[in-house]
């Protein structure tokens, strides 16, 4: 989980994206807003839902199942290898990069 977190934070910083990552163990969620959401009202007001949904469709199109509803968490498991994590991070980079 920490490797995924570090990779996502590095990618969003390199791309200059406004994003906040929340992680607990193997579960994580990437919010396209400048702060961690305080509650559902905050999330509804500040999160870029359209960008989130496009990103998730891109991930699925690249062969990575990333839960297809905005703001839903994703997770990794013990079944995921280091190569799987590398592949996922590369798909995240490509999916978040400007066309």
Tab-separated table of N, CA and C in Angstrom:
chain	number	residue	atom	x	y	z
A	1	UNK	N	0.799	-1.192	0.000
A	1	UNK	CA	0.000	0.000	0.000
A	1	UNK	C	0.845	1.261	0.000
A	2	UNK	N	1.916	1.249	0.785
A	2	UNK	CA	2.752	2.459	0.851
A	2	UNK	C	3.450	2.716	-0.485
A	3	UNK	N	3.773	1.660	-1.218
A	3	UNK	CA	4.408	1.830	-2.530
A	3	UNK	C	3.443	2.446	-3.528
A	4	UNK	N	2.191	2.010	-3.501
A	4	UNK	CA	1.165	2.598	-4.366
A	4	UNK	C	0.967	4.068	-3.982
A	5	UNK	N	0.866	4.336	-2.691
A	5	UNK	CA	0.669	5.705	-2.228
A	5	UNK	C	1.811	6.615	-2.694
A	6	UNK	N	3.034	6.195	-2.468
A	6	UNK	CA	4.188	7.005	-2.870
A	6	UNK	C	4.199	7.223	-4.377
A	7	UNK	N	3.883	6.180	-5.130
A	7	UNK	CA	3.870	6.295	-6.590
A	7	UNK	C	2.806	7.255	-7.081
A	8	UNK	N	1.613	7.171	-6.532
A	8	UNK	CA	0.531	8.070	-6.949
A	8	UNK	C	0.863	9.505	-6.570
A	9	UNK	N	1.385	9.710	-5.376
A	9	UNK	CA	1.758	11.071	-4.956
A	9	UNK	C	2.828	11.650	-5.883
A	10	UNK	N	3.798	10.835	-6.261
A	10	UNK	CA	4.855	11.295	-7.164
A	10	UNK	C	4.274	11.639	-8.538
A	11	UNK	N	3.415	10.787	-9.059
A	11	UNK	CA	2.824	11.009	-10.381
A	11	UNK	C	1.987	12.288	-10.400
A	12	UNK	N	1.114	12.457	-9.416
A	12	UNK	CA	0.263	13.655	-9.415
A	12	UNK	C	1.104	14.919	-9.254
A	13	UNK	N	2.171	14.856	-8.445
A	13	UNK	CA	3.046	16.024	-8.285
A	13	UNK	C	3.761	16.343	-9.595
A	14	UNK	N	4.309	15.314	-10.243
A	14	UNK	CA	5.028	15.526	-11.511
A	14	UNK	C	4.118	16.110	-12.579
A	15	UNK	N	2.852	15.687	-12.581
A	15	UNK	CA	1.908	16.167	-13.588
A	15	UNK	C	1.247	17.485	-13.186
A	16	UNK	N	1.539	17.953	-11.982
A	16	UNK	CA	0.966	19.210	-11.529
A	16	UNK	C	-0.527	19.154	-11.287
A	17	UNK	N	-1.025	17.985	-10.900
A	17	UNK	CA	-2.469	17.812	-10.674
A	17	UNK	C	-2.849	18.189	-9.252
A	18	UNK	N	-4.011	18.774	-9.114
A	18	UNK	CA	-4.571	19.021	-7.796
A	18	UNK	C	-5.261	17.741	-7.373
A	19	UNK	N	-4.676	17.049	-6.403
A	19	UNK	CA	-5.213	15.760	-5.978
A	19	UNK	C	-4.784	15.465	-4.549
A	20	UNK	N	-5.615	14.718	-3.866
A	20	UNK	CA	-5.341	14.273	-2.503
A	20	UNK	C	-5.564	12.774	-2.454
A	21	UNK	N	-4.632	12.060	-1.885
A	21	UNK	CA	-4.762	10.614	-1.761
A	21	UNK	C	-5.029	10.253	-0.313
A	22	UNK	N	-6.067	9.467	-0.102
A	22	UNK	CA	-6.350	8.924	1.225
A	22	UNK	C	-6.087	7.434	1.163
A	23	UNK	N	-5.363	6.915	2.161
A	23	UNK	CA	-5.055	5.482	2.165
A	23	UNK	C	-5.150	4.945	3.578
A	24	UNK	N	-5.713	3.755	3.672
A	24	UNK	CA	-5.702	3.011	4.930
A	24	UNK	C	-5.350	1.578	4.566
A	25	UNK	N	-4.138	1.172	4.924
A	25	UNK	CA	-3.679	-0.162	4.577
A	25	UNK	C	-3.613	-0.346	3.071
A	26	UNK	N	-4.330	-1.329	2.579
A	26	UNK	CA	-4.304	-1.619	1.143
A	26	UNK	C	-5.376	-0.874	0.359
A	27	UNK	N	-6.259	-0.173	1.043
A	27	UNK	CA	-7.340	0.569	0.386
A	27	UNK	C	-6.938	2.026	0.209
A	28	UNK	N	-7.279	2.574	-0.946
A	28	UNK	CA	-6.926	3.969	-1.207
A	28	UNK	C	-7.968	4.610	-2.111
A	29	UNK	N	-8.008	5.939	-2.054
A	29	UNK	CA	-8.895	6.695	-2.933
A	29	UNK	C	-8.198	7.993	-3.306
A	30	UNK	N	-8.248	8.315	-4.569
A	30	UNK	CA	-7.652	9.536	-5.088
A	30	UNK	C	-8.772	10.545	-5.299
A	31	UNK	N	-8.680	11.675	-4.618
A	31	UNK	CA	-9.669	12.742	-4.748
A	31	UNK	C	-9.061	13.871	-5.557
A	32	UNK	N	-9.793	14.354	-6.535
A	32	UNK	CA	-9.311	15.449	-7.364
A	32	UNK	C	-9.818	16.763	-6.782
A	33	UNK	N	-9.172	17.128	-5.673
A	33	UNK	CA	-9.459	18.356	-4.944
A	33	UNK	C	-8.212	18.708	-4.139
A	34	UNK	N	-8.145	19.910	-3.602
A	34	UNK	CA	-6.917	20.369	-2.966
A	34	UNK	C	-6.792	20.042	-1.486
A	35	UNK	N	-7.722	19.238	-0.965
A	35	UNK	CA	-7.670	18.855	0.443
A	35	UNK	C	-8.431	17.551	0.633
A	36	UNK	N	-8.159	16.884	1.722
A	36	UNK	CA	-8.919	15.670	2.029
A	36	UNK	C	-10.346	16.081	2.373
A	37	UNK	N	-11.329	15.387	1.828
A	37	UNK	CA	-12.713	15.777	2.102
A	37	UNK	C	-13.060	15.642	3.581
A	38	UNK	N	-13.775	16.624	4.065
A	38	UNK	CA	-14.190	16.647	5.465
A	38	UNK	C	-15.458	15.821	5.658
A	39	UNK	N	-16.362	15.916	4.698
A	39	UNK	CA	-17.622	15.176	4.738
A	39	UNK	C	-18.171	15.099	3.308
A	40	UNK	N	-19.326	14.481	3.146
A	40	UNK	CA	-19.904	14.303	1.807
A	40	UNK	C	-20.257	15.637	1.151
A	41	UNK	N	-20.657	16.624	1.927
A	41	UNK	CA	-20.974	17.946	1.354
A	41	UNK	C	-19.713	18.581	0.772
A	42	UNK	N	-18.623	18.475	1.499
A	42	UNK	CA	-17.338	18.993	1.035
A	42	UNK	C	-16.905	18.269	-0.235
A	43	UNK	N	-17.038	16.976	-0.236
A	43	UNK	CA	-16.679	16.178	-1.404
A	43	UNK	C	-17.513	16.587	-2.612
A	44	UNK	N	-18.801	16.711	-2.420
A	44	UNK	CA	-19.699	17.083	-3.519
A	44	UNK	C	-19.371	18.471	-4.072
A	45	UNK	N	-18.941	19.363	-3.210
A	45	UNK	CA	-18.662	20.728	-3.630
A	45	UNK	C	-17.293	20.899	-4.281
A	46	UNK	N	-16.320	20.081	-3.893
A	46	UNK	CA	-14.933	20.347	-4.287
A	46	UNK	C	-14.293	19.319	-5.216
A	47	UNK	N	-14.802	18.111	-5.245
A	47	UNK	CA	-14.181	17.033	-6.039
A	47	UNK	C	-14.556	17.187	-7.513
A	48	UNK	N	-13.596	16.929	-8.407
A	48	UNK	CA	-13.845	16.967	-9.850
A	48	UNK	C	-14.350	15.592	-10.295
A	49	UNK	N	-15.660	15.399	-10.189
A	49	UNK	CA	-16.277	14.115	-10.506
A	49	UNK	C	-16.080	13.719	-11.965
A	50	UNK	N	-16.207	14.662	-12.878
A	50	UNK	CA	-16.068	14.341	-14.311
A	50	UNK	C	-14.655	13.849	-14.614
A	51	UNK	N	-13.648	14.509	-14.058
A	51	UNK	CA	-12.265	14.082	-14.265
A	51	UNK	C	-12.042	12.701	-13.659
A	52	UNK	N	-12.582	12.469	-12.466
A	52	UNK	CA	-12.458	11.180	-11.784
A	52	UNK	C	-13.051	10.067	-12.642
A	53	UNK	N	-14.232	10.274	-13.169
A	53	UNK	CA	-14.879	9.238	-13.974
A	53	UNK	C	-14.112	8.963	-15.261
A	54	UNK	N	-13.585	10.012	-15.911
A	54	UNK	CA	-12.765	9.805	-17.118
A	54	UNK	C	-11.506	9.016	-16.770
A	55	UNK	N	-10.870	9.365	-15.658
A	55	UNK	CA	-9.666	8.666	-15.213
A	55	UNK	C	-9.963	7.175	-14.986
A	56	UNK	N	-11.052	6.872	-14.301
A	56	UNK	CA	-11.401	5.480	-14.018
A	56	UNK	C	-11.696	4.702	-15.302
A	57	UNK	N	-12.366	5.326	-16.257
A	57	UNK	CA	-12.612	4.650	-17.548
A	57	UNK	C	-11.299	4.392	-18.276
A	58	UNK	N	-10.377	5.362	-18.223
A	58	UNK	CA	-9.052	5.183	-18.834
A	58	UNK	C	-8.326	3.996	-18.208
A	59	UNK	N	-8.374	3.896	-16.887
A	59	UNK	CA	-7.704	2.795	-16.195
A	59	UNK	C	-8.276	1.455	-16.653
A	60	UNK	N	-9.586	1.360	-16.696
A	60	UNK	CA	-10.219	0.113	-17.127
A	60	UNK	C	-9.845	-0.183	-18.571
A	61	UNK	N	-9.803	0.856	-19.412
A	61	UNK	CA	-9.400	0.682	-20.806
A	61	UNK	C	-7.963	0.205	-20.953
A	62	UNK	N	-7.148	0.454	-19.954
A	62	UNK	CA	-5.745	0.018	-19.968
A	62	UNK	C	-5.563	-1.324	-19.258
A	63	UNK	N	-6.687	-1.960	-18.913
A	63	UNK	CA	-6.625	-3.298	-18.338
A	63	UNK	C	-6.479	-3.350	-16.833
A	64	UNK	N	-6.654	-2.215	-16.162
A	64	UNK	CA	-6.558	-2.172	-14.705
A	64	UNK	C	-7.961	-1.914	-14.165
A	65	UNK	N	-8.489	-2.848	-13.397
A	65	UNK	CA	-9.827	-2.627	-12.834
A	65	UNK	C	-9.716	-1.620	-11.708
A	66	UNK	N	-10.293	-0.469	-11.939
A	66	UNK	CA	-10.303	0.638	-10.983
A	66	UNK	C	-11.768	0.952	-10.802
A	67	UNK	N	-12.313	0.668	-9.640
A	67	UNK	CA	-13.759	0.740	-9.414
A	67	UNK	C	-14.352	1.904	-10.202
A	68	UNK	N	-15.351	1.649	-11.072
A	68	UNK	CA	-15.783	2.650	-12.052
A	68	UNK	C	-16.689	3.788	-11.564
A	69	UNK	N	-16.927	3.920	-10.272
A	69	UNK	CA	-17.725	5.033	-9.767
A	69	UNK	C	-16.828	6.025	-9.036
A	70	UNK	N	-16.993	7.285	-9.355
A	70	UNK	CA	-16.166	8.330	-8.745
A	70	UNK	C	-16.226	8.262	-7.224
A	71	UNK	N	-15.110	8.534	-6.616
A	71	UNK	CA	-14.869	8.598	-5.173
A	71	UNK	C	-14.907	7.247	-4.471
A	72	UNK	N	-15.043	6.152	-5.182
A	72	UNK	CA	-15.024	4.830	-4.545
A	72	UNK	C	-13.579	4.371	-4.391
A	73	UNK	N	-13.311	3.708	-3.287
A	73	UNK	CA	-11.953	3.262	-3.015
A	73	UNK	C	-11.535	2.124	-3.921
A	74	UNK	N	-10.244	1.990	-4.062
A	74	UNK	CA	-9.629	0.867	-4.763
A	74	UNK	C	-8.730	0.184	-3.753
A	75	UNK	N	-8.278	-0.999	-4.096
A	75	UNK	CA	-7.394	-1.679	-3.157
A	75	UNK	C	-6.482	-2.650	-3.880
A	76	UNK	N	-5.430	-3.000	-3.178
A	76	UNK	CA	-4.522	-4.035	-3.645
A	76	UNK	C	-4.613	-5.186	-2.650
A	77	UNK	N	-4.094	-6.338	-3.054
A	77	UNK	CA	-4.131	-7.497	-2.161
A	77	UNK	C	-2.782	-8.195	-2.184
A	78	UNK	N	-2.647	-9.202	-1.359
A	78	UNK	CA	-1.415	-9.987	-1.316
A	78	UNK	C	-1.169	-10.712	-2.637
A	79	UNK	N	-2.205	-10.857	-3.441
A	79	UNK	CA	-2.051	-11.512	-4.734
A	79	UNK	C	-1.342	-10.623	-5.760
A	80	UNK	N	-1.307	-9.307	-5.515
A	80	UNK	CA	-0.647	-8.395	-6.442
A	80	UNK	C	0.867	-8.457	-6.240
A	81	UNK	N	1.568	-8.620	-7.354
A	81	UNK	CA	3.032	-8.688	-7.322
A	81	UNK	C	3.630	-7.291	-7.481
A	82	UNK	N	4.933	-7.190	-7.297
A	82	UNK	CA	5.621	-5.919	-7.538
A	82	UNK	C	5.412	-5.489	-8.986
A	83	UNK	N	5.427	-6.445	-9.914
A	83	UNK	CA	5.194	-6.131	-11.326
A	83	UNK	C	3.778	-5.592	-11.536
A	84	UNK	N	2.800	-6.145	-10.829
A	84	UNK	CA	1.428	-5.636	-10.917
A	84	UNK	C	1.367	-4.183	-10.446
A	85	UNK	N	2.065	-3.878	-9.361
A	85	UNK	CA	2.083	-2.511	-8.836
A	85	UNK	C	2.738	-1.578	-9.852
A	86	UNK	N	3.852	-2.004	-10.434
A	86	UNK	CA	4.525	-1.202	-11.465
A	86	UNK	C	3.583	-0.939	-12.635
A	87	UNK	N	2.898	-1.968	-13.082
A	87	UNK	CA	1.964	-1.852	-14.201
A	87	UNK	C	0.826	-0.891	-13.858
A	88	UNK	N	0.313	-0.998	-12.643
A	88	UNK	CA	-0.777	-0.126	-12.203
A	88	UNK	C	-0.320	1.322	-12.154
A	89	UNK	N	0.855	1.561	-11.598
A	89	UNK	CA	1.361	2.931	-11.514
A	89	UNK	C	1.604	3.518	-12.904
A	90	UNK	N	2.090	2.720	-13.819
A	90	UNK	CA	2.289	3.210	-15.186
A	90	UNK	C	0.945	3.527	-15.841
A	91	UNK	N	-0.054	2.687	-15.616
A	91	UNK	CA	-1.387	2.968	-16.158
A	91	UNK	C	-1.962	4.243	-15.542
A	92	UNK	N	-1.719	4.463	-14.262
A	92	UNK	CA	-2.178	5.701	-13.608
A	92	UNK	C	-1.499	6.893	-14.262
A	93	UNK	N	-0.192	6.806	-14.460
A	93	UNK	CA	0.547	7.904	-15.103
A	93	UNK	C	-0.041	8.209	-16.480
A	94	UNK	N	-0.231	7.182	-17.279
A	94	UNK	CA	-0.754	7.378	-18.636
A	94	UNK	C	-2.180	7.917	-18.609
A	95	UNK	N	-2.991	7.403	-17.693
A	95	UNK	CA	-4.392	7.811	-17.621
A	95	UNK	C	-4.554	9.252	-17.136
A	96	UNK	N	-3.627	9.717	-16.317
A	96	UNK	CA	-3.703	11.082	-15.791
A	96	UNK	C	-2.984	12.108	-16.660
A	97	UNK	N	-2.126	11.629	-17.568
A	97	UNK	CA	-1.360	12.543	-18.414
A	97	UNK	C	-2.270	13.203	-19.442
A	98	UNK	N	-1.987	14.478	-19.727
A	98	UNK	CA	-2.782	15.159	-20.761
A	98	UNK	C	-2.633	14.458	-22.096
A	99	UNK	N	-3.691	14.441	-22.859
A	99	UNK	CA	-3.668	13.761	-24.187
A	99	UNK	C	-2.793	14.500	-25.174
